[in-house]
mmCIF file of C-alpha atoms and ligand atoms in Angstrom:
data_model
loop_
_atom_site.group_PDB
_atom_site.id
_atom_site.type_symbol
_atom_site.label_atom_id
_atom_site.label_comp_id
_atom_site.label_asym_id
_atom_site.label_seq_id
_atom_site.Cartn_x
_atom_site.Cartn_y
_atom_site.Cartn_z
ATOM 1 C CA UNK A 215 36.683 124.152 8.919
ATOM 2 C CA UNK A 216 33.650 121.943 9.437
ATOM 3 C CA UNK A 217 32.495 122.175 13.051
ATOM 4 C CA UNK A 218 29.786 120.499 15.103
ATOM 5 C CA UNK A 219 26.777 122.123 13.375
ATOM 6 C CA UNK A 220 28.150 121.517 9.849
ATOM 7 C CA UNK A 221 29.068 117.900 10.501
ATOM 8 C CA UNK A 222 25.848 117.132 12.382
ATOM 9 C CA UNK A 223 23.813 118.115 9.329
ATOM 10 C CA UNK A 224 26.080 116.161 6.948
ATOM 11 C CA UNK A 225 26.028 113.079 9.183
ATOM 12 C CA UNK A 226 22.220 113.164 9.494
ATOM 13 C CA UNK A 227 21.876 113.521 5.731
ATOM 14 C CA UNK A 228 24.362 110.811 4.806
ATOM 15 C CA UNK A 229 22.819 108.465 7.344
ATOM 16 C CA UNK A 230 19.345 109.020 5.892
ATOM 17 C CA UNK A 231 20.648 108.585 2.336
ATOM 18 C CA UNK A 232 22.991 105.635 2.803
ATOM 19 C CA UNK A 233 22.162 103.464 5.805
ATOM 20 C CA UNK A 234 20.802 100.117 4.728
ATOM 21 C CA UNK A 235 22.884 100.182 1.535
ATOM 22 C CA UNK A 236 26.083 98.251 0.920
ATOM 23 C CA UNK A 237 29.319 99.722 -0.384
ATOM 24 C CA UNK A 238 29.595 98.740 -4.054
ATOM 25 C CA UNK A 239 32.932 100.395 -4.801
ATOM 26 C CA UNK A 240 35.713 102.131 -2.877
ATOM 27 C CA UNK A 241 38.326 104.158 -4.772
ATOM 28 C CA UNK A 242 41.030 106.543 -3.603
ATOM 29 C CA UNK A 243 42.129 108.889 -6.407
ATOM 30 C CA UNK A 244 44.004 110.799 -3.670
ATOM 31 C CA UNK A 245 45.539 107.901 -1.751
ATOM 32 C CA UNK A 246 47.478 110.180 0.637
ATOM 33 C CA UNK A 247 44.200 111.014 2.388
ATOM 34 C CA UNK A 248 43.665 107.380 3.339
ATOM 35 C CA UNK A 249 45.126 105.826 6.481
ATOM 36 C CA UNK A 250 44.856 102.140 5.650
ATOM 37 C CA UNK A 251 46.053 99.710 3.003
ATOM 38 C CA UNK A 252 44.613 99.258 -0.517
ATOM 39 C CA UNK A 253 43.513 95.786 0.606
ATOM 40 C CA UNK A 254 41.617 97.286 3.556
ATOM 41 C CA UNK A 255 39.951 99.780 1.228
ATOM 42 C CA UNK A 256 38.932 97.003 -1.183
ATOM 43 C CA UNK A 257 37.612 94.922 1.731
ATOM 44 C CA UNK A 258 34.954 97.593 2.411
ATOM 45 C CA UNK A 259 33.083 96.519 -0.722
ATOM 46 C CA UNK A 260 30.034 94.458 0.170
ATOM 47 C CA UNK A 261 29.750 95.823 3.714
ATOM 48 C CA UNK A 262 26.462 97.430 4.686
ATOM 49 C CA UNK A 263 26.180 100.881 6.262
ATOM 50 C CA UNK A 264 24.678 100.577 9.730
ATOM 51 C CA UNK A 265 25.156 104.084 11.064
ATOM 52 C CA UNK A 266 26.663 107.408 10.035
ATOM 53 C CA UNK A 267 27.181 109.902 12.830
ATOM 54 C CA UNK A 268 29.331 112.730 14.084
ATOM 55 C CA UNK A 269 31.663 112.624 17.075
ATOM 56 C CA UNK A 270 33.515 115.861 17.782
ATOM 57 C CA UNK A 271 34.887 116.983 14.432
ATOM 58 C CA UNK A 272 34.874 113.433 13.030
ATOM 59 C CA UNK A 273 32.351 111.791 10.745
ATOM 60 C CA UNK A 274 32.047 108.080 11.606
ATOM 61 C CA UNK A 275 30.713 105.450 9.224
ATOM 62 C CA UNK A 276 29.899 102.192 10.998
ATOM 63 C CA UNK A 277 29.675 99.276 8.586
ATOM 64 C CA UNK A 278 28.439 95.813 9.488
ATOM 65 C CA UNK A 279 32.055 94.780 10.071
ATOM 66 C CA UNK A 280 34.547 97.619 9.764
ATOM 67 C CA UNK A 281 34.488 101.329 10.526
ATOM 68 C CA UNK A 282 35.572 104.444 8.644
ATOM 69 C CA UNK A 283 36.566 107.550 10.638
ATOM 70 C CA UNK A 284 36.821 110.796 8.657
ATOM 71 C CA UNK A 285 38.624 113.866 9.993
ATOM 72 C CA UNK A 286 38.077 116.625 7.416
ATOM 73 C CA UNK A 287 40.409 119.106 9.178
ATOM 74 C CA UNK A 288 40.362 122.523 7.445
ATOM 75 C CA UNK A 289 38.924 121.942 4.003
ATOM 76 C CA UNK A 290 37.653 118.360 3.676
ATOM 77 C CA UNK A 291 34.092 118.197 2.312
ATOM 78 C CA UNK A 292 31.587 115.450 1.523
ATOM 79 C CA UNK A 293 29.459 115.408 -1.604
ATOM 80 C CA UNK A 294 26.372 113.244 -2.091
ATOM 81 C CA UNK A 295 26.199 112.556 -5.817
ATOM 82 C CA UNK A 296 25.072 110.264 -8.596
ATOM 83 C CA UNK A 297 27.716 108.240 -10.459
ATOM 84 C CA UNK A 298 27.321 110.381 -13.614
ATOM 85 C CA UNK A 299 27.918 113.699 -11.812
ATOM 86 C CA UNK A 300 31.179 115.470 -12.584
ATOM 87 C CA UNK A 301 33.917 114.514 -10.120
ATOM 88 C CA UNK A 302 35.100 117.657 -8.267
ATOM 89 C CA UNK A 303 38.796 118.591 -8.343
ATOM 90 C CA UNK A 304 40.910 117.220 -5.480
ATOM 91 C CA UNK A 305 38.551 114.331 -4.857
ATOM 92 C CA UNK A 306 40.476 111.983 -2.597
ATOM 93 C CA UNK A 307 38.035 109.139 -1.951
ATOM 94 C CA UNK A 308 34.877 107.917 -3.705
ATOM 95 C CA UNK A 309 32.489 105.398 -2.191
ATOM 96 C CA UNK A 310 29.774 103.931 -4.408
ATOM 97 C CA UNK A 311 26.652 102.430 -2.812
ATOM 98 C CA UNK A 312 24.172 99.853 -4.026
ATOM 99 C CA UNK A 313 20.373 99.930 -3.787
ATOM 100 C CA UNK A 314 18.847 100.033 -0.318
ATOM 101 C CA UNK A 315 18.385 96.487 1.006
ATOM 102 C CA UNK A 316 17.394 97.313 4.580
ATOM 103 C CA UNK A 317 15.351 100.100 6.128
ATOM 104 C CA UNK A 318 17.404 102.995 7.513
ATOM 105 C CA UNK A 319 17.481 102.995 11.286
ATOM 106 C CA UNK A 320 16.488 106.134 13.150
ATOM 107 C CA UNK A 321 16.900 108.649 10.356
ATOM 108 C CA UNK A 322 16.745 112.227 11.689
ATOM 109 C CA UNK A 323 13.215 113.578 11.514
ATOM 110 C CA UNK A 324 14.206 116.609 9.421
ATOM 111 C CA UNK A 325 15.493 114.357 6.605
ATOM 112 C CA UNK A 326 12.210 112.490 6.122
ATOM 113 C CA UNK A 327 10.742 112.864 2.662
ATOM 114 C CA UNK A 328 13.542 115.242 1.591
ATOM 115 C CA UNK A 329 13.780 115.782 -2.174
ATOM 116 C CA UNK A 330 17.552 115.196 -2.170
ATOM 117 C CA UNK A 331 17.269 111.667 -0.726
ATOM 118 C CA UNK A 332 18.276 109.107 -3.368
ATOM 119 C CA UNK A 333 15.526 106.638 -4.345
ATOM 120 C CA UNK A 334 15.831 103.206 -2.729
ATOM 121 C CA UNK A 335 16.848 101.652 -6.067
ATOM 122 C CA UNK A 336 19.364 104.428 -6.892
ATOM 123 C CA UNK A 337 23.110 103.836 -6.567
ATOM 124 C CA UNK A 338 24.465 107.026 -4.968
ATOM 125 C CA UNK A 339 28.072 108.031 -4.402
ATOM 126 C CA UNK A 340 29.828 109.928 -1.668
ATOM 127 C CA UNK A 341 32.878 111.870 -2.755
ATOM 128 C CA UNK A 342 35.322 113.191 -0.189
ATOM 129 C CA UNK A 343 37.457 116.017 -1.489
ATOM 130 C CA UNK A 344 40.030 118.155 0.226
ATOM 131 C CA UNK A 345 41.804 121.049 -1.541
ATOM 132 C CA UNK A 346 44.489 121.412 1.156
ATOM 133 C CA UNK A 347 44.831 117.623 1.607
ATOM 134 C CA UNK A 348 45.108 117.934 5.368
ATOM 135 C CA UNK A 349 42.118 115.768 6.248
ATOM 136 C CA UNK A 350 42.339 112.028 6.716
ATOM 137 C CA UNK A 351 40.095 109.030 6.155
ATOM 138 C CA UNK A 352 41.003 106.285 8.627
ATOM 139 C CA UNK A 353 40.055 102.716 7.775
ATOM 140 C CA UNK A 354 39.529 100.760 10.971
ATOM 141 C CA UNK A 355 39.059 97.063 10.175
ATOM 142 C CA UNK A 356 37.204 95.039 12.793
ATOM 143 C CA UNK A 357 39.576 93.656 15.388
ATOM 144 C CA UNK A 358 42.367 96.091 14.504
ATOM 145 C CA UNK A 359 43.322 98.722 17.026
ATOM 146 C CA UNK A 360 44.369 101.365 14.489
ATOM 147 C CA UNK A 361 44.772 104.626 16.401
ATOM 148 C CA UNK A 362 42.745 107.579 15.153
ATOM 149 C CA UNK A 363 44.450 110.695 16.584
ATOM 150 C CA UNK A 364 41.988 112.937 18.415
ATOM 151 C CA UNK A 365 39.143 110.427 18.456
ATOM 152 C CA UNK A 366 38.174 109.058 21.853
ATOM 153 C CA UNK A 367 40.344 108.714 24.927
ATOM 154 C CA UNK A 368 41.503 111.641 27.026
ATOM 155 C CA UNK A 369 42.080 113.804 23.913
ATOM 156 C CA UNK A 370 38.353 114.065 23.289
ATOM 157 C CA UNK A 371 35.858 115.391 25.805
ATOM 158 C CA UNK A 372 32.081 115.003 25.528
ATOM 159 C CA UNK A 373 30.381 116.512 22.498
ATOM 160 C CA UNK A 374 29.396 120.119 23.165
ATOM 161 C CA UNK A 375 25.759 119.164 22.472
ATOM 162 C CA UNK A 376 25.819 115.869 24.377
ATOM 163 C CA UNK A 377 22.767 115.655 26.673
ATOM 164 C CA UNK A 378 24.995 114.151 29.386
ATOM 165 C CA UNK A 379 27.046 117.380 29.407
ATOM 166 C CA UNK A 380 24.801 119.015 31.984
ATOM 167 C CA UNK A 381 25.467 122.374 33.603
ATOM 168 C CA UNK A 382 26.877 120.540 36.645
ATOM 169 C CA UNK A 383 29.294 118.531 34.458
ATOM 170 C CA UNK A 384 30.270 121.722 32.600
ATOM 171 C CA UNK A 385 31.059 123.553 35.865
ATOM 172 C CA UNK A 386 33.178 120.612 36.989
ATOM 173 C CA UNK A 387 35.094 120.187 33.699
ATOM 174 C CA UNK A 388 35.788 123.887 33.183
ATOM 175 C CA UNK A 389 37.674 124.137 36.490
ATOM 176 C CA UNK A 390 40.655 122.323 34.953
ATOM 177 C CA UNK A 391 41.035 124.983 32.254
ATOM 178 C CA UNK A 392 42.127 128.392 33.595
ATOM 179 C CA UNK A 393 43.213 129.914 30.259
ATOM 180 C CA UNK A 394 41.701 132.133 27.542
ATOM 181 C CA UNK A 395 38.076 131.471 26.674
ATOM 182 C CA UNK A 396 38.512 131.106 22.930
ATOM 183 C CA UNK A 397 41.211 128.464 23.416
ATOM 184 C CA UNK A 398 39.072 126.759 26.038
ATOM 185 C CA UNK A 399 36.109 126.362 23.692
ATOM 186 C CA UNK A 400 38.342 125.061 20.886
ATOM 187 C CA UNK A 401 40.077 122.592 23.182
ATOM 188 C CA UNK A 402 38.622 119.233 22.099
ATOM 189 C CA UNK A 403 39.684 117.690 25.400
ATOM 190 C CA UNK A 404 37.321 120.085 27.200
ATOM 191 C CA UNK A 405 34.327 119.717 24.890
ATOM 192 C CA UNK A 406 34.389 118.332 21.359
ATOM 193 C CA UNK A 407 33.118 119.827 18.111
ATOM 194 C CA UNK A 408 33.792 123.571 18.445
ATOM 195 C CA UNK A 409 36.357 125.332 16.253
ATOM 196 C CA UNK A 410 37.375 128.817 15.244
ATOM 197 C CA UNK A 411 34.046 130.080 13.914
ATOM 198 C CA UNK A 412 31.617 128.817 16.531
ATOM 199 C CA UNK A 413 33.894 129.727 19.439
ATOM 200 C CA UNK A 414 33.576 133.379 18.305
ATOM 201 C CA UNK A 415 29.807 133.021 17.996
ATOM 202 C CA UNK A 416 29.379 131.427 21.413
ATOM 203 C CA UNK A 417 31.493 134.104 23.112
ATOM 204 C CA UNK A 418 29.516 136.867 21.415
ATOM 205 C CA UNK A 419 26.273 135.252 22.559
ATOM 206 C CA UNK A 420 27.643 134.961 26.114
ATOM 207 C CA UNK A 421 28.902 138.599 25.982
ATOM 208 C CA UNK A 422 32.412 137.470 26.941
ATOM 209 C CA UNK A 423 35.693 138.553 25.334
ATOM 210 C CA UNK A 424 37.681 135.788 23.598
ATOM 211 C CA UNK A 425 40.998 136.601 25.292
ATOM 212 C CA UNK A 426 39.546 136.772 28.774
ATOM 213 C CA UNK A 427 40.788 134.085 31.140
ATOM 214 C CA UNK A 428 38.373 131.504 32.451
ATOM 215 C CA UNK A 429 39.924 132.001 35.886
ATOM 216 C CA UNK A 430 38.489 135.551 35.874
ATOM 217 C CA UNK A 431 34.888 134.451 35.305
ATOM 218 C CA UNK A 432 32.212 134.799 37.957
ATOM 219 C CA UNK A 433 30.040 131.742 38.589
ATOM 220 C CA UNK A 434 27.153 133.213 36.603
ATOM 221 C CA UNK A 435 29.478 133.862 33.646
ATOM 222 C CA UNK A 436 30.507 130.188 33.620
ATOM 223 C CA UNK A 437 26.805 129.330 33.475
ATOM 224 C CA UNK A 438 26.162 131.909 30.749
ATOM 225 C CA UNK A 439 28.919 130.359 28.658
ATOM 226 C CA UNK A 440 27.216 126.977 28.964
ATOM 227 C CA UNK A 441 23.837 128.375 27.931
ATOM 228 C CA UNK A 442 25.415 130.231 24.993
ATOM 229 C CA UNK A 443 27.259 127.104 23.842
ATOM 230 C CA UNK A 444 24.063 125.079 23.739
ATOM 231 C CA UNK A 445 21.853 127.695 22.122
ATOM 232 C CA UNK A 446 24.411 128.849 19.542
ATOM 233 C CA UNK A 447 25.026 125.304 18.299
ATOM 234 C CA UNK A 448 21.333 124.330 18.322
ATOM 235 C CA UNK A 449 20.299 127.470 16.459
ATOM 236 C CA UNK A 450 23.051 126.962 13.862
ATOM 237 C CA UNK A 451 21.987 123.357 13.242
ATOM 238 C CA UNK A 452 18.387 124.521 12.683
ATOM 239 C CA UNK A 453 19.538 127.075 10.110
ATOM 240 C CA UNK A 454 21.941 124.705 8.346
ATOM 241 C CA UNK A 455 19.242 122.040 7.927
ATOM 242 C CA UNK A 456 17.364 124.563 5.820
ATOM 243 C CA UNK A 457 20.333 126.067 4.013
ATOM 244 C CA UNK A 458 22.825 123.272 3.298
ATOM 245 C CA UNK A 459 20.970 120.493 1.409
ATOM 246 C CA UNK A 460 21.315 119.357 -1.290
ATOM 247 C CA UNK A 461 24.891 120.626 -1.659
ATOM 248 C CA UNK A 462 26.430 119.184 1.467
ATOM 249 C CA UNK A 463 29.935 120.213 0.430
ATOM 250 C CA UNK A 464 28.944 123.865 0.808
ATOM 251 C CA UNK A 465 29.882 125.514 4.097
ATOM 252 C CA UNK A 466 27.227 128.090 5.014
ATOM 253 C CA UNK A 467 28.501 130.768 7.397
ATOM 254 C CA UNK A 468 26.839 133.980 6.207
ATOM 255 C CA UNK A 469 24.296 133.974 9.073
ATOM 256 C CA UNK A 470 26.936 134.198 11.807
ATOM 257 C CA UNK A 471 26.828 137.294 14.038
ATOM 258 C CA UNK A 472 30.533 138.175 14.384
ATOM 259 C CA UNK A 473 32.922 135.550 13.039
ATOM 260 C CA UNK A 474 34.790 136.831 9.968
ATOM 261 C CA UNK A 475 32.657 140.007 9.980
ATOM 262 C CA UNK A 476 35.417 142.434 11.006
ATOM 263 C CA UNK A 477 34.474 146.074 10.369
ATOM 264 C CA UNK A 478 30.749 145.383 10.085
ATOM 265 C CA UNK A 479 28.316 146.588 12.766
ATOM 266 C CA UNK A 480 27.594 144.221 15.664
ATOM 267 C CA UNK A 481 24.013 142.951 15.217
ATOM 268 C CA UNK A 482 23.370 143.472 18.938
ATOM 269 C CA UNK A 483 24.868 146.883 19.712
ATOM 270 C CA UNK A 484 26.049 148.351 16.403
ATOM 271 C CA UNK A 485 29.713 148.728 17.428
ATOM 272 C CA UNK A 486 32.174 147.907 14.654
ATOM 273 C CA UNK A 487 33.308 144.279 15.000
ATOM 274 C CA UNK A 488 36.992 143.837 15.853
ATOM 275 C CA UNK A 489 39.081 141.299 13.973
ATOM 276 C CA UNK A 490 42.381 139.860 15.194
ATOM 277 C CA UNK A 491 44.535 137.533 13.111
ATOM 278 C CA UNK A 492 46.843 135.209 15.002
ATOM 279 C CA UNK A 493 48.427 131.940 13.988
ATOM 280 C CA UNK A 494 46.535 131.892 10.705
ATOM 281 C CA UNK A 495 43.166 132.121 12.464
ATOM 282 C CA UNK A 496 40.706 134.989 12.585
ATOM 283 C CA UNK A 497 39.147 135.951 15.886
ATOM 284 C CA UNK A 498 36.180 138.319 15.685
ATOM 285 C CA UNK A 499 34.429 140.007 18.606
ATOM 286 C CA UNK A 500 32.599 143.122 19.685
ATOM 287 C CA UNK A 501 34.205 145.585 22.094
ATOM 288 C CA UNK A 502 30.807 147.187 22.636
ATOM 289 C CA UNK A 503 28.935 144.303 24.201
ATOM 290 C CA UNK A 504 31.511 141.630 25.074
ATOM 291 C CA UNK A 505 33.368 142.084 28.363
HETATM 292 ZN ZN1 ZN B 674 28.117 144.368 20.176
#
């Protein structure tokens, strides 16, 4: 499942590649992925990309009039391609873009001069594909209040890497959540963007067990969890910037310390990593150094 680090890198890259271009074509070979009418999809053509960004586990495309909100769920992926490139299986939506007609605004520094950036006169495509077809692309025409479940409102807390989520705000927010730490980190209403993989990584970094209750934490453990959340996500983004381009549909996870590494030695203490499967999700942790 794409989480905050994965989607941050994709959003930065797509913004650098596509902002300042207009949508030249919008097709939905897998129409079930689209929440919106064929007329709304067709009406995207001609609109210019102003901003592409991540919010929680959503990728948001702000056009000069309408908005597109993408929730890739478990297996949705974005591919930056040229029109001649082979269309991957299970492609649900294809957006074609015209030449760049305006300078991109505030492209992320790490994308500058990247070899994978399409030339200004190129006509790139973004393909969204989703083998399990669980993800959704919401079309939100200007002036229409189409609900996007999980985006905004009380269901979505601040992004886990939001600068306004200070340690003081974290301490305040966490009080409302007495339950198990892994569930707490994955609860998008607490903080947004963390899923199954990075919750394991953060807890390993903080030396806390995933099934421990928040209500049992000492004050310094609450603070350690905050520090681990920030550093784990920041470090992952740094690695993914190097490892992911130019194949943005690839999910790179091999550098993680514990998640999905059951039976392998813990990189910190050497104890064999424990793996628990529950509800279709893997939880991985170290009994040697997490308490
Ligand atoms: Zn360990």
